[in-house]
PDB file of C-alpha atoms in Angstrom:
ATOM      1  CA  MET A 108      11.138  -5.341  -1.818  1.00 88.00           C
ATOM      2  CA  GLU A 109      11.876  -1.710  -1.166  1.00 91.00           C
ATOM      3  CA  LYS A 110      15.109  -0.221   0.171  1.00 91.00           C
ATOM      4  CA  MET A 111      15.009   1.782   3.413  1.00 91.00           C
ATOM      5  CA  GLN A 112      17.639   3.486   5.531  1.00 94.00           C
ATOM      6  CA  ILE A 113      17.471   3.036   9.316  1.00 94.00           C
ATOM      7  CA  LEU A 114      19.856   4.737  11.721  1.00 96.00           C
ATOM      8  CA  PHE A 115      20.908   2.773  14.826  1.00 95.00           C
ATOM      9  CA  PRO A 116      22.974   3.962  17.778  1.00 96.00           C
ATOM     10  CA  GLU A 117      26.432   2.384  17.535  1.00 97.00           C
ATOM     11  CA  PRO A 118      26.066   0.097  20.598  1.00 96.00           C
ATOM     12  CA  GLN A 119      22.755  -1.260  19.299  1.00 96.00           C
ATOM     13  CA  LEU A 120      24.175  -1.761  15.799  1.00 96.00           C
ATOM     14  CA  ALA A 121      27.200  -3.594  17.211  1.00 97.00           C
ATOM     15  CA  ARG A 122      24.916  -5.986  19.129  1.00 97.00           C
ATOM     16  CA  LEU A 123      22.785  -6.508  16.027  1.00 97.00           C
ATOM     17  CA  ARG A 124      25.833  -7.266  13.875  1.00 97.00           C
ATOM     18  CA  GLN A 125      27.160  -9.678  16.505  1.00 97.00           C
ATOM     19  CA  ALA A 126      23.801 -11.502  16.643  1.00 97.00           C
ATOM     20  CA  ALA A 127      23.737 -11.719  12.838  1.00 97.00           C
ATOM     21  CA  LYS A 128      27.254 -13.157  12.821  1.00 97.00           C
ATOM     22  CA  VAL A 129      26.452 -15.755  15.502  1.00 97.00           C
ATOM     23  CA  MET A 130      23.242 -16.759  13.722  1.00 96.00           C
ATOM     24  CA  ASP A 131      24.942 -16.650  10.293  1.00 97.00           C
ATOM     25  CA  ARG A 132      22.186 -14.427   8.956  1.00 96.00           C
ATOM     26  CA  PRO A 133      22.228 -10.990   7.329  1.00 96.00           C
ATOM     27  CA  VAL A 134      21.418  -8.023   9.566  1.00 96.00           C
ATOM     28  CA  SER A 135      18.533  -7.120   7.235  1.00 95.00           C
ATOM     29  CA  GLU A 136      16.910 -10.512   7.836  1.00 96.00           C
ATOM     30  CA  LEU A 137      17.070 -10.032  11.605  1.00 96.00           C
ATOM     31  CA  VAL A 138      15.583  -6.550  11.309  1.00 96.00           C
ATOM     32  CA  ARG A 139      12.714  -7.809   9.114  1.00 96.00           C
ATOM     33  CA  ALA A 140      12.025 -10.656  11.558  1.00 96.00           C
ATOM     34  CA  ALA A 141      11.974  -8.213  14.480  1.00 96.00           C
ATOM     35  CA  VAL A 142       9.582  -5.905  12.621  1.00 95.00           C
ATOM     36  CA  ASP A 143       7.308  -8.850  11.762  1.00 94.00           C
ATOM     37  CA  ALA A 144       7.243  -9.942  15.405  1.00 95.00           C
ATOM     38  CA  TRP A 145       6.455  -6.409  16.577  1.00 94.00           C
ATOM     39  CA  LEU A 146       3.687  -5.979  14.008  1.00 91.00           C
ATOM     40  CA  ALA A 147       2.137  -9.324  14.947  1.00 90.00           C
ATOM     41  CA  ALA A 148       2.049  -8.300  18.600  1.00 92.00           C
ATOM     42  CA  ASN A 149       1.142  -4.615  18.312  1.00 92.00           C
ATOM     43  CA  ALA A 150      -0.314  -3.538  15.004  1.00 82.00           C
ATOM     44  CA  PRO A 151      -4.095  -3.500  14.610  1.00 84.00           C
ATOM     45  CA  ALA A 152      -5.508  -5.940  12.102  1.00 79.00           C
ATOM     46  CA  PRO A 153      -6.181  -4.381   8.717  1.00 78.00           C
ATOM     47  CA  ARG A 154      -9.766  -3.230   8.415  1.00 81.00           C
ATOM     48  CA  GLN A 155     -11.666  -4.710   5.533  1.00 81.00           C
ATOM     49  CA  VAL A 156     -14.090  -2.345   3.909  1.00 80.00           C
ATOM     50  CA  ARG A 157     -16.894  -4.000   2.044  1.00 82.00           C
ATOM     51  CA  GLU A 158     -18.803  -1.612  -0.112  1.00 85.00           C
ATOM     52  CA  ALA A 159     -22.313  -2.398  -1.126  1.00 85.00           C
ATOM     53  CA  PRO A 160     -22.915  -2.353  -4.870  1.00 83.00           C
ATOM     54  CA  PRO A 161     -24.648   0.780  -6.113  1.00 82.00           C
ATOM     55  CA  VAL A 162     -28.422   0.653  -6.272  1.00 83.00           C
ATOM     56  CA  TYR A 163     -30.267   2.612  -8.907  1.00 82.00           C
ATOM     57  CA  GLY A 164     -33.957   3.446  -8.958  1.00 82.00           C
ATOM     58  CA  LEU A 165     -35.145   3.506 -12.542  1.00 79.00           C
ATOM     59  CA  GLY A 166     -38.835   3.818 -11.887  1.00 80.00           C
ATOM     60  CA  ASP A 167     -41.615   1.583 -13.064  1.00 81.00           C
ATOM     61  CA  ILE A 168     -41.484  -0.199 -16.422  1.00 77.00           C
ATOM     62  CA  ARG A 169     -44.448   1.020 -18.394  1.00 79.00           C
ATOM     63  CA  ALA A 170     -44.294  -1.314 -21.363  1.00 79.00           C
ATOM     64  CA  ASP A 171     -44.905  -5.005 -21.813  1.00 82.00           C
ATOM     65  CA  ALA A 172     -42.059  -7.391 -22.685  1.00 80.00           C
ATOM     66  CA  ASP A 173     -42.729  -7.424 -26.446  1.00 81.00           C
ATOM     67  CA  THR A 174     -42.751  -3.616 -26.657  1.00 84.00           C
ATOM     68  CA  LEU A 175     -39.549  -3.406 -24.601  1.00 80.00           C
ATOM     69  CA  ARG A 176     -37.814  -5.848 -26.939  1.00 81.00           C
ATOM     70  CA  GLU A 177     -38.850  -3.820 -29.990  1.00 82.00           C
ATOM     71  CA  ARG A 178     -37.707  -0.546 -28.434  1.00 80.00           C
ATOM     72  CA  ALA A 179     -34.376  -2.041 -27.383  1.00 79.00           C
ATOM     73  CA  TRP A 180     -33.638  -3.025 -30.973  1.00 80.00           C
ATOM     74  CA  GLU A 181     -35.034   0.114 -32.679  1.00 80.00           C
ATOM     75  CA  ASP A 182     -31.676   1.881 -32.957  1.00 72.00           C
ATOM     76  CA  ARG A 183     -30.041  -1.243 -34.453  1.00 73.00           C
ATOM     77  CA  ALA A 184     -32.745  -1.677 -37.101  1.00 61.00           C
ATOM     78  CA  GLU A 185     -31.551   1.499 -38.816  1.00 61.00           C
ATOM     79  CA  LEU A 186     -28.044   0.049 -39.408  1.00 55.00           C
TER      80      LEU A 186
END
């Protein structure tokens, strides 16, 4: 949770504190609940971006499977 400072006009803050006292809840809880309700009613749904995986064109393979296997292991044969 992150701390935030919000300034309220005194009459509004007095009403909020009174409601918190009657409900036996902290003012911060009432503010969070009010923000959640407002967001549920007014905020647009988060947009999900789905990126396609990259596609690479490597050209045609010009060797048969046996030759490819040999070439793939050529650099390791020298170790």
